[in-house]
């Protein structure tokens, strides 16, 4: 069975959004993956379908109710559903290409998009939600984070990228940033292409690319090099 994403959100109109165009869009049309949205408000409380309330202990903003989020989750993914249950959260484990690869190898994901100040802690514990962050900054909601995560996953699914090889050499896949790219014209605004790339010597090209990848990683992201901890 192919990858199935269920997204719990107050703004289902944000999906498929960017996942509806280009390679992802065509893959979605072909059914290489499926994307379903669940409107959390449908599980809201009372005549006004309330989904949030004031924070216990006081303070600004609103908190999404655990009973409402749990009802939406239990509808989207009953207990027998073994897909990972994810909460987009700035407090989560930072998303890595490794986790993206694991998710792409699985059956899908159920993703809760927070809004307001976040969600009641008890539903995170009670439904075993895996908190994932897309970086050290605050978004206004989890939707853009979910789109980032799914974009990264979907391009790894079988059949999605035309040229499967181009997935391998990319930044992070080998633990290094990717080497620079060039294409025609041979000269542009006085800048030329490194001669080794047009030499026809495949061994020399491979060595140059590896050396450049190492140089860039050392300069920009020494934390990625072996022996360096984050
Ligand atoms: N008060 C919270 C921020 C809430 S932002 C705090 O200070 O930690 C509202 C929602 O946006 C969050 O519940 C989460 O779902 C989403 N969000 C915000 N920043 C994010 C990030 N860096 N990664 C993933 N999701 C994020």
GROMACS .gro file of C-alpha atoms and ligand atoms in nm:
model
  256
    1UNK     CA    1   0.000   0.000   0.000
    2UNK     CA    2   0.125   0.348  -0.075
    3UNK     CA    3   0.207   0.631   0.166
    4UNK     CA    4  -0.100   0.786   0.330
    5UNK     CA    5  -0.091   1.121   0.511
    6UNK     CA    6  -0.377   1.240   0.732
    7UNK     CA    7  -0.351   1.601   0.840
    8UNK     CA    8  -0.548   1.737   1.133
    9UNK     CA    9  -0.589   2.111   1.097
   10UNK     CA   10  -0.818   2.409   1.144
   11UNK     CA   11  -0.722   2.521   0.791
   12UNK     CA   12  -0.770   2.226   0.550
   13UNK     CA   13  -0.776   2.473   0.259
   14UNK     CA   14  -0.397   2.505   0.301
   15UNK     CA   15  -0.363   2.151   0.153
   16UNK     CA   16  -0.242   2.013  -0.082
   17UNK     CA   17  -0.107   2.365  -0.153
   18UNK     CA   18   0.249   2.331  -0.284
   19UNK     CA   19   0.211   1.950  -0.283
   20UNK     CA   20  -0.048   1.989  -0.560
   21UNK     CA   21   0.203   2.113  -0.820
   22UNK     CA   22   0.507   1.982  -1.007
   23UNK     CA   23   0.641   1.633  -0.925
   24UNK     CA   24   0.444   1.601  -0.600
   25UNK     CA   25   0.124   1.714  -0.772
   26UNK     CA   26   0.160   1.456  -1.047
   27UNK     CA   27   0.242   1.185  -0.792
   28UNK     CA   28  -0.069   1.282  -0.596
   29UNK     CA   29  -0.283   1.259  -0.911
   30UNK     CA   30  -0.134   0.919  -0.997
   31UNK     CA   31  -0.204   0.797  -0.645
   32UNK     CA   32   0.164   0.741  -0.555
   33UNK     CA   33   0.062   0.889  -0.220
   34UNK     CA   34  -0.265   0.998  -0.062
   35UNK     CA   35  -0.338   1.311   0.139
   36UNK     CA   36  -0.646   1.351   0.354
   37UNK     CA   37  -0.736   1.647   0.575
   38UNK     CA   38  -0.947   1.634   0.890
   39UNK     CA   39  -1.111   1.956   1.009
   40UNK     CA   40  -1.044   1.967   1.385
   41UNK     CA   41  -1.338   2.205   1.430
   42UNK     CA   42  -1.576   1.923   1.329
   43UNK     CA   43  -1.485   1.770   1.667
   44UNK     CA   44  -1.528   2.096   1.860
   45UNK     CA   45  -1.742   2.128   2.169
   46UNK     CA   46  -2.093   2.270   2.186
   47UNK     CA   47  -2.298   2.477   1.949
   48UNK     CA   48  -1.995   2.695   1.870
   49UNK     CA   49  -1.768   2.395   1.804
   50UNK     CA   50  -1.509   2.532   2.046
   51UNK     CA   51  -1.159   2.391   1.989
   52UNK     CA   52  -0.955   2.602   2.232
   53UNK     CA   53  -0.974   2.759   2.576
   54UNK     CA   54  -0.777   2.990   2.804
   55UNK     CA   55  -0.450   2.857   2.949
   56UNK     CA   56  -0.467   2.705   3.295
   57UNK     CA   57  -0.254   2.923   3.522
   58UNK     CA   58  -0.334   3.232   3.319
   59UNK     CA   59  -0.144   3.421   3.053
   60UNK     CA   60  -0.196   3.528   2.696
   61UNK     CA   61  -0.339   3.326   2.409
   62UNK     CA   62  -0.542   3.010   2.384
   63UNK     CA   63  -0.467   2.639   2.409
   64UNK     CA   64  -0.615   2.365   2.191
   65UNK     CA   65  -0.828   2.129   2.399
   66UNK     CA   66  -0.706   1.773   2.452
   67UNK     CA   67  -1.054   1.619   2.422
   68UNK     CA   68  -1.113   1.790   2.086
   69UNK     CA   69  -0.773   1.700   1.937
   70UNK     CA   70  -0.808   1.341   2.068
   71UNK     CA   71  -1.153   1.303   1.909
   72UNK     CA   72  -1.015   1.420   1.573
   73UNK     CA   73  -0.716   1.184   1.610
   74UNK     CA   74  -0.929   0.883   1.705
   75UNK     CA   75  -1.146   0.950   1.400
   76UNK     CA   76  -0.850   0.990   1.159
   77UNK     CA   77  -0.646   0.706   1.305
   78UNK     CA   78  -0.825   0.447   1.517
   79UNK     CA   79  -0.606   0.232   1.743
   80UNK     CA   80  -0.540  -0.030   1.474
   81UNK     CA   81  -0.383   0.237   1.253
   82UNK     CA   82  -0.008   0.192   1.299
   83UNK     CA   83   0.107   0.507   1.120
   84UNK     CA   84   0.329   0.739   1.331
   85UNK     CA   85   0.127   1.012   1.507
   86UNK     CA   86   0.313   1.340   1.477
   87UNK     CA   87   0.260   1.683   1.634
   88UNK     CA   88   0.430   1.974   1.460
   89UNK     CA   89   0.594   2.158   1.749
   90UNK     CA   90   0.883   2.402   1.802
   91UNK     CA   91   0.972   2.193   2.110
   92UNK     CA   92   1.004   1.877   1.902
   93UNK     CA   93   1.307   1.688   1.779
   94UNK     CA   94   1.447   1.879   1.480
   95UNK     CA   95   1.348   1.714   1.151
   96UNK     CA   96   1.640   1.538   0.979
   97UNK     CA   97   1.686   1.370   0.643
   98UNK     CA   98   1.725   1.044   0.838
   99UNK     CA   99   1.377   1.073   0.993
  100UNK     CA  100   1.240   1.179   0.652
  101UNK     CA  101   1.386   0.861   0.498
  102UNK     CA  102   1.234   0.644   0.772
  103UNK     CA  103   0.891   0.804   0.725
  104UNK     CA  104   0.911   0.759   0.346
  105UNK     CA  105   0.978   0.386   0.400
  106UNK     CA  106   0.664   0.354   0.616
  107UNK     CA  107   0.290   0.346   0.548
  108UNK     CA  108   0.230   0.717   0.610
  109UNK     CA  109   0.180   0.964   0.892
  110UNK     CA  110  -0.094   1.127   1.094
  111UNK     CA  111   0.003   1.490   1.152
  112UNK     CA  112  -0.153   1.731   1.401
  113UNK     CA  113  -0.108   2.099   1.316
  114UNK     CA  114  -0.113   2.321   1.624
  115UNK     CA  115  -0.245   2.677   1.633
  116UNK     CA  116  -0.263   2.946   1.902
  117UNK     CA  117  -0.021   2.879   2.193
  118UNK     CA  118  -0.016   2.507   2.117
  119UNK     CA  119  -0.203   2.198   2.236
  120UNK     CA  120  -0.290   2.072   2.586
  121UNK     CA  121   0.002   1.860   2.711
  122UNK     CA  122  -0.227   1.570   2.805
  123UNK     CA  123  -0.318   1.476   2.447
  124UNK     CA  124   0.053   1.464   2.356
  125UNK     CA  125   0.107   1.208   2.633
  126UNK     CA  126  -0.231   1.034   2.601
  127UNK     CA  127  -0.198   0.964   2.229
  128UNK     CA  128   0.180   0.921   2.222
  129UNK     CA  129   0.243   1.204   1.980
  130UNK     CA  130   0.593   1.238   1.835
  131UNK     CA  131   0.681   1.609   1.843
  132UNK     CA  132   0.875   1.726   1.537
  133UNK     CA  133   1.018   2.076   1.481
  134UNK     CA  134   1.121   2.214   1.143
  135UNK     CA  135   1.366   2.462   1.297
  136UNK     CA  136   1.441   2.706   1.577
  137UNK     CA  137   1.183   2.973   1.497
  138UNK     CA  138   0.811   3.009   1.565
  139UNK     CA  139   0.551   2.963   1.292
  140UNK     CA  140   0.192   3.079   1.332
  141UNK     CA  141   0.068   2.721   1.290
  142UNK     CA  142   0.178   2.366   1.219
  143UNK     CA  143   0.044   2.359   0.862
  144UNK     CA  144   0.352   2.502   0.692
  145UNK     CA  145   0.564   2.264   0.900
  146UNK     CA  146   0.352   1.968   0.788
  147UNK     CA  147   0.394   2.079   0.425
  148UNK     CA  148   0.773   2.097   0.472
  149UNK     CA  149   0.783   1.749   0.626
  150UNK     CA  150   0.559   1.597   0.358
  151UNK     CA  151   0.745   1.768   0.073
  152UNK     CA  152   1.070   1.611   0.196
  153UNK     CA  153   0.906   1.267   0.235
  154UNK     CA  154   0.707   1.262  -0.088
  155UNK     CA  155   1.006   1.325  -0.314
  156UNK     CA  156   1.163   1.003  -0.178
  157UNK     CA  157   0.860   0.785  -0.254
  158UNK     CA  158   0.905   0.530  -0.535
  159UNK     CA  159   0.813   0.675  -0.872
  160UNK     CA  160   0.786   1.038  -0.761
  161UNK     CA  161   1.120   1.174  -0.880
  162UNK     CA  162   1.186   1.106  -1.247
  163UNK     CA  163   1.558   1.063  -1.196
  164UNK     CA  164   1.604   0.850  -0.885
  165UNK     CA  165   1.985   0.887  -0.888
  166UNK     CA  166   1.970   1.259  -0.820
  167UNK     CA  167   1.830   1.171  -0.477
  168UNK     CA  168   2.157   1.009  -0.367
  169UNK     CA  169   2.425   1.274  -0.412
  170UNK     CA  170   2.226   1.542  -0.238
  171UNK     CA  171   2.313   1.746   0.067
  172UNK     CA  172   2.290   1.539   0.388
  173UNK     CA  173   2.251   1.201   0.215
  174UNK     CA  174   2.627   1.141   0.238
  175UNK     CA  175   2.663   1.340   0.559
  176UNK     CA  176   2.805   1.632   0.356
  177UNK     CA  177   2.662   1.938   0.187
  178UNK     CA  178   2.636   1.901  -0.189
  179UNK     CA  179   2.908   2.018  -0.430
  180UNK     CA  180   2.840   2.325  -0.653
  181UNK     CA  181   2.654   2.286  -0.984
  182UNK     CA  182   2.722   2.444  -1.323
  183UNK     CA  183   2.554   2.433  -1.665
  184UNK     CA  184   2.576   2.617  -1.998
  185UNK     CA  185   2.671   2.878  -2.106
  186UNK     CA  186   3.045   2.803  -2.070
  187UNK     CA  187   3.107   3.167  -1.977
  188UNK     CA  188   2.861   3.399  -1.804
  189UNK     CA  189   2.943   3.758  -1.700
  190UNK     CA  190   3.311   3.667  -1.721
  191UNK     CA  191   3.271   3.364  -1.494
  192UNK     CA  192   3.377   3.025  -1.630
  193UNK     CA  193   3.306   2.662  -1.537
  194UNK     CA  194   3.585   2.476  -1.348
  195UNK     CA  195   3.776   2.303  -1.635
  196UNK     CA  196   3.771   1.962  -1.462
  197UNK     CA  197   3.392   1.946  -1.513
  198UNK     CA  198   3.428   1.966  -1.891
  199UNK     CA  199   3.742   1.745  -1.907
  200UNK     CA  200   3.551   1.421  -1.965
  201UNK     CA  201   3.759   1.257  -1.687
  202UNK     CA  202   3.485   1.100  -1.471
  203UNK     CA  203   3.727   1.001  -1.194
  204UNK     CA  204   3.863   1.354  -1.170
  205UNK     CA  205   3.508   1.495  -1.167
  206UNK     CA  206   3.408   1.264  -0.882
  207UNK     CA  207   3.719   1.361  -0.681
  208UNK     CA  208   3.658   1.733  -0.741
  209UNK     CA  209   3.295   1.703  -0.631
  210UNK     CA  210   3.390   1.514  -0.318
  211UNK     CA  211   3.661   1.768  -0.227
  212UNK     CA  212   3.424   2.060  -0.285
  213UNK     CA  213   3.154   1.891  -0.073
  214UNK     CA  214   3.407   1.849   0.209
  215UNK     CA  215   3.531   2.207   0.176
  216UNK     CA  216   3.180   2.354   0.185
  217UNK     CA  217   3.079   2.138   0.479
  218UNK     CA  218   3.394   2.238   0.673
  219UNK     CA  219   3.328   2.608   0.600
  220UNK     CA  220   2.953   2.620   0.654
  221UNK     CA  221   2.845   2.324   0.865
  222UNK     CA  222   3.139   2.178   1.058
  223UNK     CA  223   2.879   2.027   1.294
  224UNK     CA  224   2.794   1.772   1.020
  225UNK     CA  225   3.149   1.632   1.002
  226UNK     CA  226   3.228   1.302   1.179
  227UNK     CA  227   3.344   1.344   1.535
  228UNK     CA  228   3.166   1.675   1.578
  229UNK     CA  229   2.861   1.670   1.801
  230UNK     CA  230   2.576   1.913   1.767
  231LIG     N1  231   0.366   2.893   2.219
  231LIG     C1  232   0.443   2.799   2.142
  231LIG     C2  233   0.438   2.832   1.993
  231LIG     C3  234   0.304   2.807   1.930
  231LIG     S1  235   0.307   2.836   1.758
  231LIG     C4  236   0.587   2.801   2.190
  231LIG     O1  237   0.635   2.907   2.228
  231LIG     O2  238   0.651   2.697   2.186
  231LIG     C5  239   0.159   2.752   1.707
  231LIG     C6  240   0.179   2.618   1.643
  231LIG     O3  241   0.262   2.631   1.528
  231LIG     C7  242   0.246   2.511   1.727
  231LIG     O4  243   0.154   2.446   1.809
  231LIG     C8  244   0.303   2.418   1.623
  231LIG     O5  245   0.207   2.325   1.577
  231LIG     C9  246   0.336   2.512   1.508
  231LIG     N2  247   0.478   2.548   1.504
  231LIG    C10  248   0.532   2.668   1.535
  231LIG     N3  249   0.665   2.669   1.519
  231LIG    C11  250   0.699   2.547   1.472
  231LIG    C12  251   0.823   2.485   1.435
  231LIG     N4  252   0.939   2.551   1.443
  231LIG     N5  253   0.820   2.357   1.393
  231LIG    C13  254   0.703   2.289   1.386
  231LIG     N6  255   0.583   2.342   1.418
  231LIG    C14  256   0.580   2.468   1.462
   0.00000   0.00000   0.00000
